[in-house]
Every structure is written in C-alpha cells, then in structure tokens.
Coordinates of C-alpha atoms in Angstrom, one line a residue:
M753 CA 0.0 0.0 0.0
H754 CA 1.6 3.3 -1.1
V755 CA 0.3 6.4 0.4
T756 CA 1.6 10.0 0.5
P757 CA 0.7 13.1 2.6
R758 CA 0.3 14.9 -0.7
K759 CA -3.1 13.1 -1.2
T760 CA -4.4 13.7 2.5
K761 CA -7.5 15.5 1.4
T762 CA -8.5 12.6 -0.9
Y763 CA -7.8 10.1 1.8
I764 CA -10.0 12.1 4.3
K765 CA -13.0 12.2 2.0
T766 CA -12.8 8.4 1.4
A767 CA -12.4 7.6 5.2
L768 CA -15.4 9.9 6.0
K769 CA -17.6 7.8 3.7
D770 CA -16.4 4.5 5.3
S771 CA -18.8 4.0 8.3
V772 CA -17.2 0.6 9.2
L773 CA -13.7 2.1 9.5
R774 CA -15.0 5.1 11.5
R775 CA -16.9 2.9 13.9
A776 CA -13.9 0.5 14.4
V777 CA -11.6 3.4 15.1
L778 CA -13.9 5.3 17.4
N779 CA -14.6 2.1 19.5
A780 CA -11.0 1.2 19.8
T781 CA -9.7 4.7 20.8
G782 CA -12.7 5.2 23.1
S783 CA -11.9 2.0 24.9
T784 CA -8.3 2.9 25.4
V785 CA -9.0 6.4 26.5
A786 CA -11.5 5.1 29.2
S787 CA -8.9 2.5 30.5
R788 CA -6.2 5.2 30.6
Q789 CA -8.5 7.5 32.6
A790 CA -9.2 4.7 35.1
I791 CA -5.4 4.3 35.8
I792 CA -5.0 8.1 36.0
D793 CA -7.7 8.2 38.6
E794 CA -5.8 5.7 40.8
L795 CA -2.5 7.7 40.6
P796 CA -2.5 11.0 42.5
Y797 CA 1.1 11.6 41.4
W798 CA 0.2 11.2 37.6
E799 CA 1.1 14.9 36.8
D800 CA 4.3 14.5 38.7
L801 CA 5.2 11.5 36.4
R802 CA 4.6 13.6 33.3
E803 CA 6.7 16.5 34.6
K804 CA 9.6 14.2 35.4
A805 CA 9.4 12.4 32.1
H806 CA 9.3 15.8 30.4
A807 CA 12.5 17.0 32.3
I808 CA 14.3 13.8 31.5
K809 CA 13.7 13.9 27.7
K810 CA 14.4 17.7 27.7
D811 CA 17.8 17.0 29.3
V812 CA 18.5 14.0 26.9
I813 CA 17.7 16.1 23.8
K814 CA 19.8 19.0 25.1
H815 CA 22.8 16.8 25.5
L816 CA 22.1 14.3 22.7
D817 CA 25.6 14.4 21.1
T818 CA 27.4 13.3 24.3
T819 CA 24.6 10.9 25.3
L820 CA 24.9 9.2 21.9
Q821 CA 28.7 8.9 22.3
T822 CA 28.2 7.3 25.7
F823 CA 25.6 4.9 24.3
E824 CA 27.8 3.9 21.4
Q825 CA 30.8 3.3 23.6
R826 CA 28.9 1.2 26.1
C827 CA 27.3 -0.8 23.3
T828 CA 30.8 -1.5 21.7
D829 CA 32.0 -2.6 25.2
N830 CA 29.1 -5.1 25.2
G831 CA 30.0 -6.6 21.9
I832 CA 27.2 -4.8 20.0
Q833 CA 28.2 -3.5 16.5
V834 CA 26.8 0.1 16.2
H835 CA 26.1 1.7 12.8
W836 CA 25.1 5.2 12.0
A837 CA 22.6 5.9 9.3
A838 CA 22.2 9.5 8.1
D839 CA 18.9 8.7 6.1
D840 CA 16.6 5.8 5.2
Q841 CA 18.6 4.8 2.2
E842 CA 21.8 4.4 4.3
A843 CA 19.9 2.5 6.9
R844 CA 18.5 0.0 4.4
Q845 CA 22.0 -0.5 2.8
I846 CA 23.5 -1.2 6.3
I847 CA 20.9 -3.8 7.1
L848 CA 21.0 -5.4 3.6
G849 CA 24.9 -5.6 3.9
I850 CA 24.6 -7.4 7.2
A851 CA 22.1 -9.8 5.6
E852 CA 24.3 -10.4 2.6
R853 CA 27.4 -11.1 4.5
N854 CA 25.6 -13.7 6.6
R855 CA 23.7 -15.2 3.6
V856 CA 20.4 -14.5 5.3
C857 CA 17.4 -16.1 3.7
K858 CA 14.7 -15.5 6.1
V859 CA 14.0 -12.5 8.5
V860 CA 11.4 -12.1 11.3
K861 CA 10.5 -8.8 12.5
S862 CA 8.9 -7.4 15.7
K863 CA 6.8 -4.2 15.5
S864 CA 8.9 -1.1 14.7
L865 CA 7.8 2.1 13.4
T866 CA 11.3 3.1 12.6
T867 CA 11.6 0.3 10.1
E868 CA 8.3 1.3 8.6
E869 CA 9.7 4.8 8.3
I870 CA 12.6 3.5 6.1
H871 CA 10.5 1.1 4.1
L872 CA 12.7 -1.8 5.2
N873 CA 10.3 -4.7 4.4
S874 CA 10.0 -4.0 0.7
S875 CA 13.8 -3.6 0.4
L876 CA 14.4 -7.0 2.0
I877 CA 11.7 -8.7 -0.1
D878 CA 13.0 -7.1 -3.3
K879 CA 16.4 -8.8 -2.5
G880 CA 14.7 -12.1 -2.3
I881 CA 14.8 -12.3 1.5
D882 CA 11.6 -13.9 3.1
T883 CA 10.5 -11.2 5.5
L884 CA 7.6 -11.7 8.0
E885 CA 6.1 -9.4 10.6
T886 CA 5.4 -11.3 13.8
D887 CA 3.4 -8.9 15.9
L888 CA -0.2 -10.0 15.2
G889 CA -1.5 -6.6 14.1
E890 CA 1.6 -6.1 11.9
Y891 CA 1.1 -9.7 10.4
I892 CA -2.4 -8.9 9.6
I893 CA -1.6 -5.6 7.7
Q894 CA 1.3 -7.3 6.0
L895 CA -1.2 -9.9 4.6
M896 CA -3.4 -7.0 3.4
E897 CA -0.3 -5.1 1.9
Q898 CA -1.1 -2.1 4.0
I899 CA 0.8 0.1 6.4
P900 CA -0.1 0.6 10.1
S901 CA -3.2 2.7 10.9
H902 CA -2.1 3.4 14.5
L903 CA 1.2 3.7 16.2
I904 CA 0.5 1.0 18.8
I905 CA -2.5 -1.0 17.3
P906 CA -1.5 -1.4 13.6
A907 CA -4.8 -3.1 12.5
L908 CA -7.0 -0.9 14.6
H909 CA -9.2 0.0 11.6
L910 CA -10.2 -3.6 10.9
T911 CA -13.1 -5.6 12.2
R912 CA -13.0 -9.2 13.3
K913 CA -15.0 -10.1 10.2
E914 CA -12.6 -8.5 7.8
I915 CA -9.7 -10.2 9.6
G916 CA -11.6 -13.6 9.3
K917 CA -12.1 -13.2 5.6
L918 CA -8.5 -12.3 5.2
F919 CA -7.2 -15.4 7.0
Q920 CA -9.6 -17.5 5.0
E921 CA -8.4 -16.0 1.7
K922 CA -4.7 -15.8 2.4
L923 CA -4.1 -18.8 4.7
G924 CA -6.8 -21.2 3.4
N925 CA -8.3 -22.0 6.8
A926 CA -12.2 -22.2 7.4
Y927 CA -13.8 -18.8 8.1
T928 CA -13.9 -17.8 11.7
E929 CA -14.2 -14.4 13.4
D930 CA -13.5 -15.8 16.9
P931 CA -10.4 -13.8 18.2
H932 CA -8.9 -16.9 20.0
E933 CA -9.3 -19.0 16.9
L934 CA -7.7 -16.3 14.7
L935 CA -4.8 -16.0 17.2
K936 CA -4.2 -19.8 17.1
I937 CA -4.1 -19.7 13.2
A938 CA -1.5 -16.9 13.2
R939 CA 0.5 -18.5 16.0
R940 CA 0.8 -21.8 14.0
T941 CA 2.1 -19.9 10.9
L942 CA 4.5 -17.6 12.9
R943 CA 6.0 -20.3 15.1
Q944 CA 7.6 -22.1 12.1
H945 CA 9.2 -18.8 10.9
F946 CA 10.7 -18.1 14.4
L947 CA 12.4 -21.4 14.4
S948 CA 13.8 -21.2 10.9
A949 CA 14.7 -17.4 10.6
D950 CA 18.4 -16.4 10.2
M951 CA 18.0 -12.8 11.3
G952 CA 15.7 -10.9 13.7
I953 CA 15.0 -7.3 13.3
S954 CA 13.4 -5.2 16.0
G955 CA 12.9 -1.6 17.0
A956 CA 13.7 -0.3 20.5
N957 CA 11.4 1.7 22.8
F958 CA 14.4 3.1 24.7
G959 CA 18.2 3.0 24.6
I960 CA 20.0 3.2 28.0
A961 CA 23.2 5.2 27.5
E962 CA 24.8 4.3 30.8
T963 CA 24.8 0.5 30.2
G964 CA 24.6 0.4 26.3
S965 CA 21.3 -1.6 26.5
I966 CA 18.1 -1.4 24.6
C967 CA 14.6 -1.9 26.1
I968 CA 11.6 -3.3 24.1
V969 CA 8.2 -3.1 25.6
E970 CA 5.6 -5.7 24.3
N971 CA 2.5 -7.8 25.1
E972 CA 2.9 -10.8 22.7
A973 CA 6.5 -12.1 23.4
N974 CA 7.0 -11.9 19.7
A975 CA 9.8 -9.4 20.2
H976 CA 11.5 -11.7 22.7
L977 CA 11.5 -14.5 20.2
T978 CA 12.6 -12.3 17.4
T979 CA 15.7 -11.0 19.4
T980 CA 16.7 -14.4 20.8
L981 CA 16.1 -17.2 18.3
P982 CA 17.8 -16.2 15.1
D983 CA 21.7 -16.0 15.1
I984 CA 21.7 -12.3 14.2
H985 CA 19.7 -9.5 15.9
V986 CA 19.5 -6.1 14.3
A987 CA 17.8 -3.3 16.3
V988 CA 16.8 -0.1 14.4
M989 CA 16.5 3.0 16.6
G990 CA 16.0 6.7 16.1
I991 CA 18.8 8.7 17.8
E992 CA 16.1 10.4 20.0
K993 CA 15.1 7.2 21.8
L994 CA 17.8 7.5 24.5
L995 CA 17.5 7.7 28.2
P996 CA 20.5 8.5 30.4
D997 CA 20.4 5.5 32.8
F998 CA 18.2 2.9 34.3
K999 CA 17.0 5.2 37.1
A1000 CA 15.1 7.2 34.4
L1001 CA 13.4 4.2 32.9
P1002 CA 10.7 3.5 35.6
Y1003 CA 8.9 6.8 34.8
F1004 CA 8.5 5.8 31.2
L1005 CA 7.6 2.2 32.0
K1006 CA 4.7 3.7 34.1
L1007 CA 3.6 6.1 31.5
L1008 CA 3.9 4.2 28.2
P1009 CA 1.5 1.2 28.7
A1010 CA -1.1 3.4 30.4
N1011 CA -1.1 5.9 27.5
A1012 CA -0.6 3.3 24.7
T1013 CA -3.1 0.6 25.5
G1014 CA -4.7 1.6 28.8
Q1015 CA -2.7 -1.1 30.8
K1016 CA -1.1 -0.6 34.2
S1017 CA 2.0 -2.3 32.9
S1018 CA 3.2 -4.1 29.7
T1019 CA 3.2 -7.9 29.8
F1020 CA 6.9 -8.2 28.8
V1021 CA 9.8 -5.8 29.1
N1022 CA 13.0 -7.0 27.3
F1023 CA 16.4 -5.7 28.2
I1024 CA 19.1 -6.5 25.7
S1025 CA 22.8 -5.6 26.3
G1026 CA 24.6 -7.6 23.6
P1027 CA 24.8 -11.0 21.8
T1028 CA 24.5 -13.8 24.5
H1029 CA 25.6 -16.9 22.5
A1030 CA 29.3 -16.7 23.4
K1031 CA 28.4 -16.3 27.1
L1032 CA 25.4 -18.5 27.5
G1033 CA 25.5 -21.0 24.6
E1034 CA 22.2 -19.7 23.3
G1035 CA 20.8 -16.5 21.7
P1036 CA 22.2 -14.4 18.9
K1037 CA 25.8 -14.7 17.9
E1038 CA 25.9 -11.2 16.5
M1039 CA 24.0 -8.0 17.6
H1040 CA 23.8 -4.7 15.6
V1041 CA 22.2 -1.4 16.5
V1042 CA 21.5 1.0 13.6
L1043 CA 21.1 4.6 14.9
L1044 CA 19.0 6.4 12.4
D1045 CA 19.0 10.2 11.9
N1046 CA 16.8 10.7 8.8
G1047 CA 16.1 14.3 9.6
R1048 CA 16.2 14.2 13.4
S1049 CA 19.4 16.3 13.6
R1050 CA 17.6 19.0 11.6
I1051 CA 14.7 19.0 14.1
L1052 CA 17.2 19.1 16.9
Q1053 CA 18.6 22.4 15.5
D1054 CA 15.2 24.0 15.6
P1055 CA 14.5 25.4 19.0
K1056 CA 10.7 26.0 18.3
L1057 CA 10.0 22.4 17.2
R1058 CA 12.7 20.4 19.0
Q1059 CA 10.3 19.3 21.6
T1060 CA 8.7 16.9 19.1
L1061 CA 11.8 14.7 19.6
F1062 CA 10.5 14.0 23.1
C1063 CA 7.8 11.7 21.7
I1064 CA 7.8 8.1 23.0
R1065 CA 5.4 6.8 20.3
C1066 CA 2.7 5.9 22.8
A1067 CA -0.2 7.1 20.6
S1068 CA -2.0 8.8 23.4
C1069 CA -2.4 11.9 21.3
L1070 CA -4.0 9.8 18.5
N1071 CA -6.5 8.2 20.9
S1072 CA -7.6 11.5 22.3
C1073 CA -7.8 13.3 18.8
P1074 CA -11.4 13.8 17.5
V1075 CA -10.0 14.2 13.9
Y1076 CA -8.1 10.8 14.1
Q1077 CA -11.1 9.1 15.6
Q1078 CA -13.1 10.0 12.5
I1079 CA -10.6 9.4 9.7
G1080 CA -8.2 6.7 11.1
G1081 CA -4.5 6.6 10.4
H1082 CA -4.1 6.0 6.6
A1083 CA -5.7 9.3 5.8
Y1084 CA -2.5 11.1 7.0
G1085 CA -0.6 9.4 4.2
W1086 CA 2.5 8.3 6.4
V1087 CA 3.7 5.9 9.1
Y1088 CA 3.2 8.6 11.8
M1089 CA -0.3 10.0 12.1
G1090 CA -2.5 11.9 14.5
P1091 CA -1.4 15.1 16.2
I1092 CA 2.3 13.9 16.5
G1093 CA 2.2 12.8 12.8
I1094 CA 1.1 16.0 11.4
T1095 CA 3.9 17.8 13.3
L1096 CA 6.5 15.3 12.0
I1097 CA 5.4 15.0 8.4
P1098 CA 6.5 18.5 7.2
Q1099 CA 9.6 18.3 9.3
Y1100 CA 10.7 14.8 8.0
L1101 CA 9.3 15.0 4.5
G1102 CA 9.5 18.7 3.7
E1103 CA 6.9 21.5 3.6
S1104 CA 6.0 20.8 -0.1
V1105 CA 5.0 17.2 0.6
G1106 CA 3.5 18.0 4.1
K1107 CA 1.8 21.2 3.6
T1108 CA -1.7 19.9 4.3
S1109 CA -0.8 17.9 7.4
P1110 CA -0.8 20.7 10.0
Y1111 CA -4.3 21.6 8.9
V1112 CA -5.7 18.1 9.8
C1113 CA -6.4 19.4 13.3
S1114 CA -9.2 21.2 15.1
L1115 CA -6.8 22.7 17.7
C1116 CA -9.0 21.4 20.5
T1117 CA -5.8 20.8 22.6
A1118 CA -6.9 17.4 23.8
C1119 CA -3.5 16.0 22.6
R1120 CA -1.6 18.4 24.8
D1121 CA -3.5 17.2 27.8
A1122 CA -2.9 13.6 26.8
C1123 CA 0.8 13.7 25.9
P1124 CA 2.7 11.8 28.7
V1125 CA 5.8 13.8 28.1
K1126 CA 3.9 17.1 27.9
I1127 CA 4.7 18.0 24.3
D1128 CA 2.8 21.3 23.5
L1129 CA 1.5 19.8 20.2
P1130 CA -1.1 22.6 19.4
A1131 CA 1.7 25.2 19.7
H1132 CA 3.8 23.3 17.3
I1133 CA 1.0 22.8 14.9
L1134 CA 0.3 26.6 15.0
N1135 CA 4.0 27.2 14.5
L1136 CA 4.1 24.9 11.4
R1137 CA 1.0 26.6 9.9
S1138 CA 2.7 30.0 10.4
R1139 CA 5.8 28.8 8.6
L1140 CA 3.8 27.4 5.7
A1141 CA 2.0 30.7 5.3
A1142 CA 5.3 32.6 5.5
H1143 CA 6.7 30.3 2.8
G1144 CA 3.7 30.6 0.5
K1145 CA 2.6 27.0 1.0
T1146 CA -0.9 27.7 1.8
S1147 CA -3.8 27.3 -0.7
R1148 CA -4.5 30.0 -3.3
I1149 CA -7.9 30.6 -1.9
E1150 CA -6.5 31.3 1.6
R1151 CA -3.8 33.5 0.3
T1152 CA -6.3 35.5 -1.8
G1153 CA -8.7 35.8 1.2
M1154 CA -6.0 37.1 3.4
R1155 CA -4.9 39.6 0.8
I1156 CA -8.4 40.9 0.4
W1157 CA -8.9 41.2 4.2
A1158 CA -5.5 43.1 4.5
F1159 CA -6.6 45.4 1.7
L1160 CA -10.0 46.1 3.4
A1161 CA -8.3 46.6 6.8
R1162 CA -6.3 49.4 5.3
H1163 CA -9.4 51.1 3.9
P1164 CA -12.0 51.6 6.6
R1165 CA -14.9 52.8 4.4
L1166 CA -14.5 49.7 2.1
Y1167 CA -14.2 47.5 5.2
R1168 CA -17.4 48.9 6.7
F1169 CA -19.2 48.4 3.4
A1170 CA -17.9 44.8 3.1
T1171 CA -19.1 43.9 6.6
W1172 CA -22.5 45.8 6.2
F1173 CA -23.4 44.4 2.8
P1174 CA -23.7 40.6 3.5
G1175 CA -26.3 41.3 6.3
K1176 CA -28.5 43.3 3.9
A1177 CA -28.0 41.0 0.9
Q1178 CA -29.1 38.1 3.1
Q1179 CA -32.5 39.7 3.7
L1180 CA -33.2 39.2 0.0
L1181 CA -33.1 35.3 0.4
P1182 CA -36.4 33.7 0.5
G1183 CA -37.7 32.4 4.0
G1184 CA -34.9 34.2 5.9
R1185 CA -32.4 31.6 5.0
S1186 CA -28.7 32.0 5.4
F1187 CA -26.2 32.0 2.6
P1188 CA -25.6 28.6 0.9
A1189 CA -22.2 27.1 1.6
P1190 CA -21.6 23.9 -0.3
G1191 CA -20.2 21.1 1.8
Y1192 CA -20.7 23.0 5.1
T1193 CA -24.6 23.5 5.0
R1194 CA -25.2 19.8 3.9
K1195 CA -25.3 18.7 7.5
R1196 CA -25.5 22.0 9.5
T1197 CA -26.8 25.5 9.3
L1198 CA -24.5 28.4 8.5
P1199 CA -25.2 31.3 11.1
R1200 CA -26.9 34.3 9.6
F1201 CA -24.9 37.6 9.2
D1202 CA -26.1 40.3 11.6
A1203 CA -28.2 42.8 9.6
Q1204 CA -27.2 45.7 11.9
G1205 CA -23.5 45.3 11.6
F1206 CA -20.9 45.2 14.4
R1207 CA -20.1 48.9 14.7
K1208 CA -23.8 50.0 15.1
R1209 CA -24.5 47.2 17.5
F1210 CA -21.4 48.0 19.6
N1211 CA -22.5 51.6 19.9
T1212 CA -25.9 50.6 21.1
L1213 CA -24.5 48.4 23.9
Q1214 CA -24.9 49.9 27.3
M1215 CA -21.5 49.8 29.0
P1216 CA -21.5 48.8 32.6
S1217 CA -20.7 51.5 35.1
A1218 CA -17.5 51.5 37.2
G1219 CA -19.5 50.3 40.2
Q1220 CA -20.9 47.4 38.3
Q1221 CA -17.5 46.4 37.0
T1222 CA -16.2 46.3 40.5
E1223 CA -19.1 44.2 41.7
H1224 CA -18.7 41.8 38.8
A1225 CA -14.9 41.4 39.6
N1226 CA -15.6 40.7 43.3
S1227 CA -18.2 38.0 42.4
E1228 CA -15.7 36.3 40.1
D1229 CA -13.1 36.3 42.9
N1230 CA -15.4 34.7 45.3
R1231 CA -16.3 31.8 43.0

C-alpha cells in the first residue's frame, strides 16, 4: 500500500464515507481512553510523572551528542556493533549488507515504526529475503499489503469479520471471526518462521546510554522470540530514543503502557545488552544497533520544534484526537499519524509534501493534555502553519482571502461596506435563509450575518458603570 501526505484531502474524503472504519476506530480509541483515565484516577502523582518524564527527555535532547557517544561506547564494550545511518537509504544499505554477509534467507521482525519509516520490508523482499512481521497486528496488515493505521495497534481500523475473511483468503483456513481461533491460526504460521529465521529485526522503545542496552516493551512475546532465536539480531533505533540511565526508565515504563493501551504495565519488558551466544551458549551470535538520523538532527537544531523529539510513540495523542477518531491513520498518508504525525510529516518529508498535514487538526488541545511527556503539540501545529503561510505553501484561496482582508483593513470605508453588505443582501433570500455554503450546509446551518453590523451594534450596547464592573470582579473572585 503506497500512500503519500500529498493526497491527504482525498484520503480524508474516502475515510469519512467509510462508516465501518469510523466505527472501528472510534470504538478502539474510546476504549483505550477510558482505560487510561481509570489508571490516572488511581495515581495521584500522575502529573508528577509527566513532569519528570518531560524533564528527562528535555535533558537528553539538550545533550544528545554526548549521550549518543556514551551509548555507542557502552554498546561496543558489550559486543554490539553500532552503525550510524544518516537517512533511510543508508539504513537500508547497512541492514542489507549485514544480511548479505551472513547469507540471510529469512527474516522475522517485531513491530517497529522506525523500520516502517525507512520502508525496510520492501527492500528486503526485493532482494529475495523472506521477511515476515510477527506482531499479530503487523502480520495482519502485511497480509493486506497495508501500512499501520495506528502507532501501537496497527490493525485498529479492521473488524473481526474483515480479519476472518483475510485469513480464509490468504491462509486457506475455514472462516472464523473468533479472536482466539484467529490467534491460534496466526500463531501456527508464525512459530515455524521463528524457528527457521536467520535474522531478527526489532525496534527499540528506549536505549539506555549508561549501560549500552536497549529496552523493548511488548505484550505478545514476539519481540522476545525475534531477538533471541535467530543467530543475528539487528535493532533499528531513532537517535532520539535514548534515556540517560536505568533510574530514568521506571517513569516511562509507568507512562507508556497506560497511554498506549490503557494497561497498568506491559506484559513483557525486554532488556538486551549484547549477543549472548558466546556467554550462555544460546541467543544471537551477532547483535547490531542501527542509529537512524533521517532528519532528526535537523529538528534538533530548531528550538521551536525540538520538543517533538520527546515523543515516545505511545499514541495517546491519537486516541484523544477527534479528527483521528473520524478518519483513522491511513488518511494522514505516512507511518506517523494523528497530532504527532502532522507535526512530524512536514519536518521529515519537507513542507511541499506535508503542507496539508498541520491543517488536519481542530486545535481542541486534547493532545496536549494527553501527551505523557507534555509536548505542546497545538503550539507546534500553529508554528508549522505559520511557517507554511510565510513560505507561500498555503492554498491559493486562503492567500487570496487574506490579501483581500488586508486590503480592506487598510481602507476603513470599504471595510465597513464589506461587513455591512452581507447582512443586507441576506435579507433578500427567501424564507430568511442563510447563505448557501456547499459542503458545510449539507449537515449543519450556517449562522446568519447580523443585519445591523458590528459597529452599530457596539455603539448601542450599554456599557456597565464602574461600580458594576467592581461588583462583577468581586463576584468572580469569590467563585
């Protein structure tokens, strides 16, 4: 499935007509939001956790250069081979090089947005390497030849019936929509691949600089099997995923599952600090970490948008976003979606490609309240909109409208006429109707222009006396 942010408007129109998709997304996100809130209600120190996590990420990003150097050195000490990838192409070349040197024929992967970002699967498959996703949601969308529609729950947009039909068509089993039966079917297929794979590829939720370790949080144990059964393990990690030490980790292990899936804790937390075969006689013989930049250094240099690197990919902003709840993830046209996605798309892919993305937002600010590391997403979205306007990336209609408004604002008589005329013209419409607005008035009523006009109405308002103002102020203070 190839999508691009350039076609976001088209994707949105299609998604809004798909009632099955909208119901599936709304149900799933609503359930997660309710579970998350139940956890928050039990933790009186929830805001303290968010403040601490924000402070830790701020310090890491501020000292990212030295933290990365420490991480690389500790990894090397642990026997991990560290690779630096400036962009997606270099990352793919590094991983393909590892595969070719070791004559890898089969790869199993655990869920990793970073590998989705660099389009790793198609590169491996094009080279003739059998590549299989092992997270159940990722496995389903791989069978459908789609990309994830959610950061944590890749197949969130699908119903049980759709998955049942998919398994019947692709795997040849009898139709069932029972979740337990579907899970058994997937498990039977995946188990054989785990046992015969030459290389396992994972992402990393966190990199611990102090010890040269990576941490992977999961619920299905597929990441554990991916990183331990094959002879070679490759972890692909964005350079912003670091934490300074293990003391910082508990704050994030508390925040991540609650915000991601509404769980108090994840089922499995994997810590990996190097290849274990030489020490234990089992596990990978080689371990590689690919540190991916791919535009992150550019974001790091931007003091107004640097905060977006704090993101821990929990998807809490998606779950709380009324826009995402209506259109799902594919409408955004990239692997990152929702409020965090629309801030990352123009930064990673450029303003020309991502010029629509910052406008896929109602500015309700729910994402700011939901973010566990307190990223001020609405402020970043407004900042990106401002930059797009300054660089002439807005639509011709918007630019023309603003030029007309600016002209009228400099000519008061014309301005008064322009604001007076619609109210008078509206009276000529039959039945006292408002002006037609195609698209908008199909399901709602456009408010009528005031026939009197703002200036006349303002002059007729009875301003409160000084005593009334004081009384009002006192009543507000006493509330």
